[in-house]
Short mmCIF file of the N, C-alpha and C atoms (twelve columns), coordinates in Angstrom:
data_MODEL
# 
_entry.id   MODEL 
# 
loop_
_atom_site.group_PDB 
_atom_site.id 
_atom_site.type_symbol 
_atom_site.label_atom_id 
_atom_site.label_alt_id 
_atom_site.label_comp_id 
_atom_site.label_asym_id 
_atom_site.label_seq_id 
_atom_site.Cartn_x 
_atom_site.Cartn_y 
_atom_site.Cartn_z 
_atom_site.pdbx_PDB_model_num 
ATOM 1   N N  . MET A 1   -22.058 -16.153 12.484  1 
ATOM 2   C CA . MET A 1   -21.165 -16.891 11.625  1 
ATOM 3   C C  . MET A 1   -21.523 -18.370 11.693  1 
ATOM 4   N N  . THR A 2   -21.487 -19.002 10.549  1 
ATOM 5   C CA . THR A 2   -21.720 -20.435 10.468  1 
ATOM 6   C C  . THR A 2   -20.594 -21.168 11.178  1 
ATOM 7   N N  . ASN A 3   -20.917 -22.226 11.883  1 
ATOM 8   C CA . ASN A 3   -19.908 -23.023 12.560  1 
ATOM 9   C C  . ASN A 3   -19.278 -23.962 11.536  1 
ATOM 10  N N  . VAL A 4   -18.115 -23.561 11.011  1 
ATOM 11  C CA . VAL A 4   -17.416 -24.376 10.024  1 
ATOM 12  C C  . VAL A 4   -15.970 -24.587 10.472  1 
ATOM 13  N N  . ALA A 5   -15.415 -25.680 10.013  1 
ATOM 14  C CA . ALA A 5   -13.999 -25.961 10.203  1 
ATOM 15  C C  . ALA A 5   -13.342 -25.877 8.837   1 
ATOM 16  N N  . VAL A 6   -12.163 -25.272 8.779   1 
ATOM 17  C CA . VAL A 6   -11.436 -25.171 7.519   1 
ATOM 18  C C  . VAL A 6   -10.354 -26.241 7.506   1 
ATOM 19  N N  . VAL A 7   -10.355 -27.010 6.426   1 
ATOM 20  C CA . VAL A 7   -9.423  -28.120 6.267   1 
ATOM 21  C C  . VAL A 7   -8.594  -27.881 5.017   1 
ATOM 22  N N  . HIS A 8   -7.274  -27.997 5.142   1 
ATOM 23  C CA . HIS A 8   -6.389  -27.854 3.980   1 
ATOM 24  C C  . HIS A 8   -6.272  -29.209 3.294   1 
ATOM 25  N N  . ARG A 9   -6.523  -29.217 2.006   1 
ATOM 26  C CA . ARG A 9   -6.422  -30.434 1.199   1 
ATOM 27  C C  . ARG A 9   -5.370  -30.204 0.113   1 
ATOM 28  N N  . PRO A 10  -4.080  -30.341 0.461   1 
ATOM 29  C CA . PRO A 10  -3.016  -30.058 -0.513  1 
ATOM 30  C C  . PRO A 10  -3.118  -30.891 -1.791  1 
ATOM 31  N N  . ALA A 11  -3.550  -32.123 -1.707  1 
ATOM 32  C CA . ALA A 11  -3.653  -32.967 -2.902  1 
ATOM 33  C C  . ALA A 11  -4.652  -32.397 -3.911  1 
ATOM 34  N N  . GLU A 12  -5.652  -31.652 -3.416  1 
ATOM 35  C CA . GLU A 12  -6.644  -31.021 -4.281  1 
ATOM 36  C C  . GLU A 12  -6.345  -29.542 -4.507  1 
ATOM 37  N N  . SER A 13  -5.263  -29.029 -3.910  1 
ATOM 38  C CA . SER A 13  -4.875  -27.613 -4.009  1 
ATOM 39  C C  . SER A 13  -6.014  -26.690 -3.590  1 
ATOM 40  N N  . ARG A 14  -6.554  -26.956 -2.388  1 
ATOM 41  C CA . ARG A 14  -7.616  -26.097 -1.894  1 
ATOM 42  C C  . ARG A 14  -7.804  -26.245 -0.390  1 
ATOM 43  N N  . TRP A 15  -8.399  -25.209 0.178   1 
ATOM 44  C CA . TRP A 15  -8.885  -25.261 1.550   1 
ATOM 45  C C  . TRP A 15  -10.388 -25.441 1.449   1 
ATOM 46  N N  . GLU A 16  -10.953 -26.285 2.305   1 
ATOM 47  C CA . GLU A 16  -12.388 -26.537 2.285   1 
ATOM 48  C C  . GLU A 16  -13.003 -26.110 3.609   1 
ATOM 49  N N  . ALA A 17  -14.177 -25.496 3.518   1 
ATOM 50  C CA . ALA A 17  -14.969 -25.158 4.699   1 
ATOM 51  C C  . ALA A 17  -15.952 -26.303 4.898   1 
ATOM 52  N N  . MET A 18  -15.885 -26.911 6.073   1 
ATOM 53  C CA . MET A 18  -16.704 -28.079 6.374   1 
ATOM 54  C C  . MET A 18  -17.724 -27.750 7.454   1 
ATOM 55  N N  . SER A 19  -18.973 -28.087 7.187   1 
ATOM 56  C CA . SER A 19  -20.022 -28.015 8.200   1 
ATOM 57  C C  . SER A 19  -20.409 -29.465 8.454   1 
ATOM 58  N N  . GLY A 20  -19.863 -30.023 9.521   1 
ATOM 59  C CA . GLY A 20  -20.015 -31.460 9.738   1 
ATOM 60  C C  . GLY A 20  -19.248 -32.194 8.658   1 
ATOM 61  N N  . GLU A 21  -19.912 -33.049 7.922   1 
ATOM 62  C CA . GLU A 21  -19.287 -33.799 6.830   1 
ATOM 63  C C  . GLU A 21  -19.487 -33.129 5.465   1 
ATOM 64  N N  . GLU A 22  -20.211 -32.018 5.444   1 
ATOM 65  C CA . GLU A 22  -20.560 -31.344 4.192   1 
ATOM 66  C C  . GLU A 22  -19.561 -30.233 3.858   1 
ATOM 67  N N  . VAL A 23  -19.072 -30.231 2.606   1 
ATOM 68  C CA . VAL A 23  -18.223 -29.145 2.118   1 
ATOM 69  C C  . VAL A 23  -19.156 -28.008 1.725   1 
ATOM 70  N N  . VAL A 24  -19.002 -26.851 2.396   1 
ATOM 71  C CA . VAL A 24  -19.893 -25.717 2.130   1 
ATOM 72  C C  . VAL A 24  -19.172 -24.572 1.420   1 
ATOM 73  N N  . GLY A 25  -17.884 -24.739 1.188   1 
ATOM 74  C CA . GLY A 25  -17.126 -23.729 0.464   1 
ATOM 75  C C  . GLY A 25  -15.701 -24.196 0.272   1 
ATOM 76  N N  . HIS A 26  -15.007 -23.530 -0.666  1 
ATOM 77  C CA . HIS A 26  -13.592 -23.844 -0.851  1 
ATOM 78  C C  . HIS A 26  -12.845 -22.649 -1.422  1 
ATOM 79  N N  . LEU A 27  -11.547 -22.670 -1.208  1 
ATOM 80  C CA . LEU A 27  -10.630 -21.674 -1.756  1 
ATOM 81  C C  . LEU A 27  -9.548  -22.455 -2.488  1 
ATOM 82  N N  . SER A 28  -9.527  -22.334 -3.814  1 
ATOM 83  C CA . SER A 28  -8.582  -23.070 -4.654  1 
ATOM 84  C C  . SER A 28  -7.323  -22.249 -4.878  1 
ATOM 85  N N  . TYR A 29  -6.219  -22.954 -5.088  1 
ATOM 86  C CA . TYR A 29  -4.942  -22.272 -5.303  1 
ATOM 87  C C  . TYR A 29  -4.019  -23.092 -6.187  1 
ATOM 88  N N  . ASP A 30  -2.993  -22.423 -6.680  1 
ATOM 89  C CA . ASP A 30  -1.869  -23.058 -7.360  1 
ATOM 90  C C  . ASP A 30  -0.623  -22.582 -6.649  1 
ATOM 91  N N  . THR A 31  0.386   -23.424 -6.581  1 
ATOM 92  C CA . THR A 31  1.663   -23.031 -6.002  1 
ATOM 93  C C  . THR A 31  2.674   -22.911 -7.123  1 
ATOM 94  N N  . ILE A 32  3.302   -21.732 -7.208  1 
ATOM 95  C CA . ILE A 32  4.312   -21.464 -8.218  1 
ATOM 96  C C  . ILE A 32  5.562   -21.032 -7.468  1 
ATOM 97  N N  . GLY A 33  6.526   -21.924 -7.355  1 
ATOM 98  C CA . GLY A 33  7.727   -21.619 -6.575  1 
ATOM 99  C C  . GLY A 33  7.347   -21.367 -5.129  1 
ATOM 100 N N  . SER A 34  7.690   -20.180 -4.631  1 
ATOM 101 C CA . SER A 34  7.382   -19.842 -3.240  1 
ATOM 102 C C  . SER A 34  6.134   -18.962 -3.132  1 
ATOM 103 N N  . THR A 35  5.320   -18.938 -4.192  1 
ATOM 104 C CA . THR A 35  4.108   -18.124 -4.209  1 
ATOM 105 C C  . THR A 35  2.870   -19.005 -4.305  1 
ATOM 106 N N  . VAL A 36  1.877   -18.698 -3.471  1 
ATOM 107 C CA . VAL A 36  0.588   -19.386 -3.514  1 
ATOM 108 C C  . VAL A 36  -0.393  -18.442 -4.195  1 
ATOM 109 N N  . ASP A 37  -0.904  -18.847 -5.356  1 
ATOM 110 C CA . ASP A 37  -1.874  -18.054 -6.111  1 
ATOM 111 C C  . ASP A 37  -3.276  -18.487 -5.684  1 
ATOM 112 N N  . LEU A 38  -3.920  -17.650 -4.862  1 
ATOM 113 C CA . LEU A 38  -5.292  -17.914 -4.415  1 
ATOM 114 C C  . LEU A 38  -6.208  -17.427 -5.526  1 
ATOM 115 N N  . HIS A 39  -6.779  -18.344 -6.295  1 
ATOM 116 C CA . HIS A 39  -7.464  -17.923 -7.519  1 
ATOM 117 C C  . HIS A 39  -8.977  -18.116 -7.547  1 
ATOM 118 N N  . HIS A 40  -9.569  -18.825 -6.576  1 
ATOM 119 C CA . HIS A 40  -11.022 -18.999 -6.672  1 
ATOM 120 C C  . HIS A 40  -11.623 -19.320 -5.309  1 
ATOM 121 N N  . THR A 41  -12.591 -18.514 -4.910  1 
ATOM 122 C CA . THR A 41  -13.333 -18.757 -3.669  1 
ATOM 123 C C  . THR A 41  -14.779 -19.034 -4.043  1 
ATOM 124 N N  . LEU A 42  -15.331 -20.103 -3.488  1 
ATOM 125 C CA . LEU A 42  -16.715 -20.461 -3.761  1 
ATOM 126 C C  . LEU A 42  -17.366 -20.901 -2.458  1 
ATOM 127 N N  . VAL A 43  -18.555 -20.341 -2.178  1 
ATOM 128 C CA . VAL A 43  -19.323 -20.724 -0.994  1 
ATOM 129 C C  . VAL A 43  -20.710 -21.129 -1.457  1 
ATOM 130 N N  . ASP A 44  -21.199 -22.258 -0.951  1 
ATOM 131 C CA . ASP A 44  -22.539 -22.740 -1.260  1 
ATOM 132 C C  . ASP A 44  -23.540 -21.619 -0.964  1 
ATOM 133 N N  . PRO A 45  -24.491 -21.368 -1.864  1 
ATOM 134 C CA . PRO A 45  -25.450 -20.272 -1.659  1 
ATOM 135 C C  . PRO A 45  -26.156 -20.291 -0.298  1 
ATOM 136 N N  . ALA A 46  -26.435 -21.464 0.238   1 
ATOM 137 C CA . ALA A 46  -27.117 -21.552 1.529   1 
ATOM 138 C C  . ALA A 46  -26.237 -21.089 2.686   1 
ATOM 139 N N  . HIS A 47  -24.930 -20.957 2.448   1 
ATOM 140 C CA . HIS A 47  -24.001 -20.589 3.511   1 
ATOM 141 C C  . HIS A 47  -23.336 -19.234 3.274   1 
ATOM 142 N N  . ARG A 48  -23.787 -18.494 2.270   1 
ATOM 143 C CA . ARG A 48  -23.205 -17.183 1.986   1 
ATOM 144 C C  . ARG A 48  -23.635 -16.161 3.028   1 
ATOM 145 N N  . ASN A 49  -22.828 -15.119 3.147   1 
ATOM 146 C CA . ASN A 49  -23.073 -14.023 4.093   1 
ATOM 147 C C  . ASN A 49  -23.059 -14.494 5.538   1 
ATOM 148 N N  . LYS A 50  -22.270 -15.538 5.810   1 
ATOM 149 C CA . LYS A 50  -22.158 -16.073 7.169   1 
ATOM 150 C C  . LYS A 50  -20.701 -16.172 7.616   1 
ATOM 151 N N  . GLY A 51  -19.791 -15.537 6.881   1 
ATOM 152 C CA . GLY A 51  -18.391 -15.531 7.268   1 
ATOM 153 C C  . GLY A 51  -17.570 -16.705 6.776   1 
ATOM 154 N N  . VAL A 52  -18.120 -17.542 5.912   1 
ATOM 155 C CA . VAL A 52  -17.413 -18.736 5.446   1 
ATOM 156 C C  . VAL A 52  -16.204 -18.357 4.586   1 
ATOM 157 N N  . ALA A 53  -16.391 -17.486 3.618   1 
ATOM 158 C CA . ALA A 53  -15.276 -17.094 2.745   1 
ATOM 159 C C  . ALA A 53  -14.186 -16.399 3.558   1 
ATOM 160 N N  . ASP A 54  -14.586 -15.569 4.493   1 
ATOM 161 C CA . ASP A 54  -13.629 -14.881 5.354   1 
ATOM 162 C C  . ASP A 54  -12.781 -15.899 6.120   1 
ATOM 163 N N  . LYS A 55  -13.421 -16.910 6.643   1 
ATOM 164 C CA . LYS A 55  -12.724 -17.942 7.408   1 
ATOM 165 C C  . LYS A 55  -11.757 -18.727 6.512   1 
ATOM 166 N N  . LEU A 56  -12.168 -19.010 5.274   1 
ATOM 167 C CA . LEU A 56  -11.291 -19.696 4.324   1 
ATOM 168 C C  . LEU A 56  -10.028 -18.884 4.064   1 
ATOM 169 N N  . VAL A 57  -10.203 -17.590 3.797   1 
ATOM 170 C CA . VAL A 57  -9.046  -16.742 3.500   1 
ATOM 171 C C  . VAL A 57  -8.157  -16.591 4.734   1 
ATOM 172 N N  . GLU A 58  -8.763  -16.395 5.896   1 
ATOM 173 C CA . GLU A 58  -7.966  -16.275 7.131   1 
ATOM 174 C C  . GLU A 58  -7.074  -17.501 7.333   1 
ATOM 175 N N  . GLU A 59  -7.630  -18.686 7.134   1 
ATOM 176 C CA . GLU A 59  -6.842  -19.910 7.331   1 
ATOM 177 C C  . GLU A 59  -5.757  -20.029 6.274   1 
ATOM 178 N N  . ALA A 60  -6.071  -19.713 5.026   1 
ATOM 179 C CA . ALA A 60  -5.066  -19.767 3.961   1 
ATOM 180 C C  . ALA A 60  -3.916  -18.814 4.275   1 
ATOM 181 N N  . VAL A 61  -4.242  -17.595 4.673   1 
ATOM 182 C CA . VAL A 61  -3.215  -16.593 4.997   1 
ATOM 183 C C  . VAL A 61  -2.372  -17.071 6.183   1 
ATOM 184 N N  . ARG A 62  -3.015  -17.640 7.193   1 
ATOM 185 C CA . ARG A 62  -2.281  -18.138 8.354   1 
ATOM 186 C C  . ARG A 62  -1.270  -19.209 7.936   1 
ATOM 187 N N  . GLU A 63  -1.706  -20.144 7.098   1 
ATOM 188 C CA . GLU A 63  -0.810  -21.222 6.673   1 
ATOM 189 C C  . GLU A 63  0.287   -20.719 5.746   1 
ATOM 190 N N  . ILE A 64  -0.050  -19.794 4.855   1 
ATOM 191 C CA . ILE A 64  0.951   -19.221 3.947   1 
ATOM 192 C C  . ILE A 64  2.033   -18.507 4.770   1 
ATOM 193 N N  . ARG A 65  1.614   -17.766 5.779   1 
ATOM 194 C CA . ARG A 65  2.575   -17.088 6.651   1 
ATOM 195 C C  . ARG A 65  3.442   -18.118 7.392   1 
ATOM 196 N N  . ALA A 66  2.833   -19.152 7.928   1 
ATOM 197 C CA . ALA A 66  3.576   -20.172 8.670   1 
ATOM 198 C C  . ALA A 66  4.609   -20.875 7.787   1 
ATOM 199 N N  . GLU A 67  4.285   -21.042 6.510   1 
ATOM 200 C CA . GLU A 67  5.193   -21.709 5.572   1 
ATOM 201 C C  . GLU A 67  6.210   -20.740 4.963   1 
ATOM 202 N N  . LYS A 68  6.128   -19.448 5.359   1 
ATOM 203 C CA . LYS A 68  7.039   -18.407 4.861   1 
ATOM 204 C C  . LYS A 68  7.008   -18.316 3.336   1 
ATOM 205 N N  . MET A 69  5.781   -18.329 2.802   1 
ATOM 206 C CA . MET A 69  5.588   -18.217 1.363   1 
ATOM 207 C C  . MET A 69  4.984   -16.855 1.043   1 
ATOM 208 N N  . HIS A 70  4.865   -16.554 -0.230  1 
ATOM 209 C CA . HIS A 70  4.210   -15.331 -0.690  1 
ATOM 210 C C  . HIS A 70  2.820   -15.665 -1.195  1 
ATOM 211 N N  . LEU A 71  2.016   -14.631 -1.368  1 
ATOM 212 C CA . LEU A 71  0.623   -14.785 -1.774  1 
ATOM 213 C C  . LEU A 71  0.357   -13.943 -3.012  1 
ATOM 214 N N  . ARG A 72  -0.380  -14.518 -3.953  1 
ATOM 215 C CA . ARG A 72  -0.862  -13.780 -5.126  1 
ATOM 216 C C  . ARG A 72  -2.388  -13.854 -5.074  1 
ATOM 217 N N  . PRO A 73  -3.076  -12.728 -4.839  1 
ATOM 218 C CA . PRO A 73  -4.540  -12.737 -4.732  1 
ATOM 219 C C  . PRO A 73  -5.224  -12.578 -6.083  1 
ATOM 220 N N  . THR A 74  -5.227  -13.614 -6.894  1 
ATOM 221 C CA . THR A 74  -5.889  -13.556 -8.195  1 
ATOM 222 C C  . THR A 74  -7.401  -13.463 -8.034  1 
ATOM 223 N N  . CYS A 75  -7.960  -14.150 -7.056  1 
ATOM 224 C CA . CYS A 75  -9.395  -14.116 -6.778  1 
ATOM 225 C C  . CYS A 75  -9.796  -12.711 -6.323  1 
ATOM 226 N N  . SER A 76  -10.869 -12.168 -6.888  1 
ATOM 227 C CA . SER A 76  -11.309 -10.813 -6.524  1 
ATOM 228 C C  . SER A 76  -11.709 -10.719 -5.056  1 
ATOM 229 N N  . TYR A 77  -12.282 -11.782 -4.496  1 
ATOM 230 C CA . TYR A 77  -12.638 -11.763 -3.079  1 
ATOM 231 C C  . TYR A 77  -11.379 -11.670 -2.221  1 
ATOM 232 N N  . VAL A 78  -10.375 -12.471 -2.546  1 
ATOM 233 C CA . VAL A 78  -9.129  -12.457 -1.777  1 
ATOM 234 C C  . VAL A 78  -8.443  -11.106 -1.917  1 
ATOM 235 N N  . ARG A 79  -8.451  -10.517 -3.122  1 
ATOM 236 C CA . ARG A 79  -7.860  -9.182  -3.336  1 
ATOM 237 C C  . ARG A 79  -8.525  -8.158  -2.434  1 
ATOM 238 N N  . ALA A 80  -9.858  -8.164  -2.406  1 
ATOM 239 C CA . ALA A 80  -10.598 -7.215  -1.568  1 
ATOM 240 C C  . ALA A 80  -10.315 -7.476  -0.086  1 
ATOM 241 N N  . TRP A 81  -10.226 -8.747  0.306   1 
ATOM 242 C CA . TRP A 81  -9.934  -9.106  1.693   1 
ATOM 243 C C  . TRP A 81  -8.563  -8.572  2.086   1 
ATOM 244 N N  . MET A 82  -7.579  -8.733  1.196   1 
ATOM 245 C CA . MET A 82  -6.219  -8.258  1.476   1 
ATOM 246 C C  . MET A 82  -6.198  -6.735  1.624   1 
ATOM 247 N N  . GLU A 83  -6.987  -6.038  0.821   1 
ATOM 248 C CA . GLU A 83  -7.050  -4.577  0.931   1 
ATOM 249 C C  . GLU A 83  -7.623  -4.165  2.278   1 
ATOM 250 N N  . GLN A 84  -8.533  -4.958  2.823   1 
ATOM 251 C CA . GLN A 84  -9.145  -4.651  4.114   1 
ATOM 252 C C  . GLN A 84  -8.306  -5.136  5.296   1 
ATOM 253 N N  . HIS A 85  -7.236  -5.876  5.023   1 
ATOM 254 C CA . HIS A 85  -6.362  -6.399  6.076   1 
ATOM 255 C C  . HIS A 85  -4.907  -6.036  5.751   1 
ATOM 256 N N  . PRO A 86  -4.564  -4.763  5.876   1 
ATOM 257 C CA . PRO A 86  -3.211  -4.319  5.512   1 
ATOM 258 C C  . PRO A 86  -2.105  -4.977  6.329   1 
ATOM 259 N N  . GLU A 87  -2.447  -5.564  7.469   1 
ATOM 260 C CA . GLU A 87  -1.429  -6.234  8.282   1 
ATOM 261 C C  . GLU A 87  -0.842  -7.460  7.584   1 
ATOM 262 N N  . HIS A 88  -1.467  -7.883  6.487   1 
ATOM 263 C CA . HIS A 88  -0.966  -9.051  5.755   1 
ATOM 264 C C  . HIS A 88  -0.319  -8.679  4.423   1 
ATOM 265 N N  . GLN A 89  -0.137  -7.392  4.154   1 
ATOM 266 C CA . GLN A 89  0.456   -6.951  2.893   1 
ATOM 267 C C  . GLN A 89  1.860   -7.504  2.685   1 
ATOM 268 N N  . ASP A 90  2.565   -7.787  3.784   1 
ATOM 269 C CA . ASP A 90  3.923   -8.321  3.669   1 
ATOM 270 C C  . ASP A 90  3.957   -9.697  3.006   1 
ATOM 271 N N  . LEU A 91  2.812   -10.362 2.909   1 
ATOM 272 C CA . LEU A 91  2.758   -11.682 2.278   1 
ATOM 273 C C  . LEU A 91  2.648   -11.609 0.755   1 
ATOM 274 N N  . LEU A 92  2.278   -10.443 0.222   1 
ATOM 275 C CA . LEU A 92  2.125   -10.326 -1.221  1 
ATOM 276 C C  . LEU A 92  3.441   -10.640 -1.916  1 
ATOM 277 N N  . GLU A 93  3.339   -11.324 -3.062  1 
ATOM 278 C CA . GLU A 93  4.557   -11.600 -3.804  1 
ATOM 279 C C  . GLU A 93  5.220   -10.264 -4.122  1 
ATOM 280 N N  . PRO A 94  6.545   -10.201 -4.117  1 
ATOM 281 C CA . PRO A 94  7.241   -8.919  -4.250  1 
ATOM 282 C C  . PRO A 94  6.782   -8.051  -5.420  1 
ATOM 283 N N  . SER A 95  6.461   -8.625  -6.566  1 
ATOM 284 C CA . SER A 95  6.054   -7.811  -7.713  1 
ATOM 285 C C  . SER A 95  4.706   -7.133  -7.507  1 
ATOM 286 N N  . LEU A 96  3.934   -7.529  -6.465  1 
ATOM 287 C CA . LEU A 96  2.639   -6.918  -6.203  1 
ATOM 288 C C  . LEU A 96  2.696   -5.837  -5.135  1 
ATOM 289 N N  . LEU A 97  3.835   -5.678  -4.470  1 
ATOM 290 C CA . LEU A 97  3.950   -4.652  -3.445  1 
ATOM 291 C C  . LEU A 97  3.959   -3.281  -4.109  1 
ATOM 292 N N  . PRO A 98  3.271   -2.293  -3.536  1 
ATOM 293 C CA . PRO A 98  3.190   -0.959  -4.161  1 
ATOM 294 C C  . PRO A 98  4.547   -0.375  -4.508  1 
ATOM 295 N N  . GLU A 99  5.530   -0.526  -3.635  1 
ATOM 296 C CA . GLU A 99  6.842   0.068   -3.933  1 
ATOM 297 C C  . GLU A 99  7.507   -0.603  -5.130  1 
ATOM 298 N N  . ASP A 100 7.273   -1.897  -5.344  1 
ATOM 299 C CA . ASP A 100 7.837   -2.574  -6.499  1 
ATOM 300 C C  . ASP A 100 7.126   -2.141  -7.783  1 
ATOM 301 N N  . GLN A 101 5.812   -1.943  -7.702  1 
ATOM 302 C CA . GLN A 101 5.062   -1.503  -8.875  1 
ATOM 303 C C  . GLN A 101 5.466   -0.093  -9.265  1 
ATOM 304 N N  . ASP A 102 5.675   0.776   -8.285  1 
ATOM 305 C CA . ASP A 102 6.096   2.140   -8.586  1 
ATOM 306 C C  . ASP A 102 7.461   2.149   -9.252  1 
ATOM 307 N N  . GLU A 103 8.378   1.307   -8.768  1 
ATOM 308 C CA . GLU A 103 9.708   1.226   -9.362  1 
ATOM 309 C C  . GLU A 103 9.634   0.727   -10.797 1 
ATOM 310 N N  . ALA A 104 8.679   -0.132  -11.093 1 
ATOM 311 C CA . ALA A 104 8.528   -0.684  -12.441 1 
ATOM 312 C C  . ALA A 104 7.714   0.246   -13.331 1 
ATOM 313 N N  . GLY A 105 7.242   1.362   -12.756 1 
ATOM 314 C CA . GLY A 105 6.461   2.313   -13.532 1 
ATOM 315 C C  . GLY A 105 5.028   1.905   -13.746 1 
ATOM 316 N N  . GLN A 106 4.546   0.942   -12.957 1 
ATOM 317 C CA . GLN A 106 3.182   0.467   -13.123 1 
ATOM 318 C C  . GLN A 106 2.219   1.230   -12.244 1 
ATOM 319 N N  . GLY A 107 2.688   1.716   -11.106 1 
ATOM 320 C CA . GLY A 107 1.846   2.460   -10.171 1 
ATOM 321 C C  . GLY A 107 0.636   1.678   -9.724  1 
ATOM 322 N N  . GLY A 108 0.014   2.079   -8.638  1 
ATOM 323 C CA . GLY A 108 -1.241  1.496   -8.159  1 
ATOM 324 C C  . GLY A 108 -1.195  0.002   -7.972  1 
ATOM 325 N N  . SER A 109 -2.347  -0.536  -7.579  1 
ATOM 326 C CA . SER A 109 -2.445  -1.970  -7.354  1 
ATOM 327 C C  . SER A 109 -3.298  -2.599  -8.434  1 
ATOM 328 N N  . ALA A 110 -3.075  -3.870  -8.666  1 
ATOM 329 C CA . ALA A 110 -3.842  -4.597  -9.679  1 
ATOM 330 C C  . ALA A 110 -5.277  -4.771  -9.211  1 
ATOM 331 N N  . LYS A 111 -6.243  -4.471  -10.089 1 
ATOM 332 C CA . LYS A 111 -7.660  -4.631  -9.759  1 
ATOM 333 C C  . LYS A 111 -8.390  -5.160  -10.983 1 
ATOM 334 N N  . ASP A 112 -9.527  -5.774  -10.757 1 
ATOM 335 C CA . ASP A 112 -10.384 -6.182  -11.872 1 
ATOM 336 C C  . ASP A 112 -10.857 -4.938  -12.584 1 
ATOM 337 N N  . GLU A 113 -11.188 -5.060  -13.866 1 
ATOM 338 C CA . GLU A 113 -11.682 -3.927  -14.618 1 
ATOM 339 C C  . GLU A 113 -12.948 -3.348  -13.996 1 
ATOM 340 N N  . ALA A 114 -13.755 -4.185  -13.378 1 
ATOM 341 C CA . ALA A 114 -15.002 -3.740  -12.762 1 
ATOM 342 C C  . ALA A 114 -14.772 -3.212  -11.349 1 
ATOM 343 N N  . GLY A 115 -13.516 -3.207  -10.888 1 
ATOM 344 C CA . GLY A 115 -13.207 -2.763  -9.524  1 
ATOM 345 C C  . GLY A 115 -13.146 -3.941  -8.592  1 
ATOM 346 N N  . PRO A 116 -12.704 -3.696  -7.363  1 
ATOM 347 C CA . PRO A 116 -12.538 -4.795  -6.413  1 
ATOM 348 C C  . PRO A 116 -13.867 -5.346  -5.931  1 
ATOM 349 N N  . ALA A 117 -13.894 -6.626  -5.691  1 
ATOM 350 C CA . ALA A 117 -15.077 -7.260  -5.123  1 
ATOM 351 C C  . ALA A 117 -15.128 -6.956  -3.636  1 
ATOM 352 N N  . GLN A 118 -16.305 -6.854  -3.116  1 
ATOM 353 C CA . GLN A 118 -16.464 -6.648  -1.683  1 
ATOM 354 C C  . GLN A 118 -16.515 -8.002  -1.019  1 
ATOM 355 N N  . PRO A 119 -15.658 -8.228  -0.015  1 
ATOM 356 C CA . PRO A 119 -15.759 -9.504  0.687   1 
ATOM 357 C C  . PRO A 119 -17.148 -9.667  1.285   1 
ATOM 358 N N  . SER A 120 -17.821 -10.690 0.861   1 
ATOM 359 C CA . SER A 120 -19.117 -11.037 1.456   1 
ATOM 360 C C  . SER A 120 -19.169 -12.541 1.515   1 
ATOM 361 N N  . SER A 121 -19.025 -13.060 2.710   1 
ATOM 362 C CA . SER A 121 -18.914 -14.501 2.844   1 
ATOM 363 C C  . SER A 121 -20.227 -15.158 3.113   1 
# 
């Protein structure tokens, strides 16, 4: 894994992965009420497949939990990460929980038309 530090930059609505002074990745979000919509993960090509995206999502989830907020995984990487980490399902905004979707007659979980992305950081 690349040695990176994750820094939250609320003014820019993103978490940044820093390697020294260089930004090597980021996870962008919007806040809507008590829900954080994680909508875009980007890692510099030279730093991919080294755990950077995973570290970004882990830090975002940790902070969202600490702030007692909900999470909306709009980003396909974050959606796939959440599927692989069921211990964090309680953070999903209520309308995304399987039991709420079943009650609404929607069934299943929301996925991209091409299927879920595989987390590869």
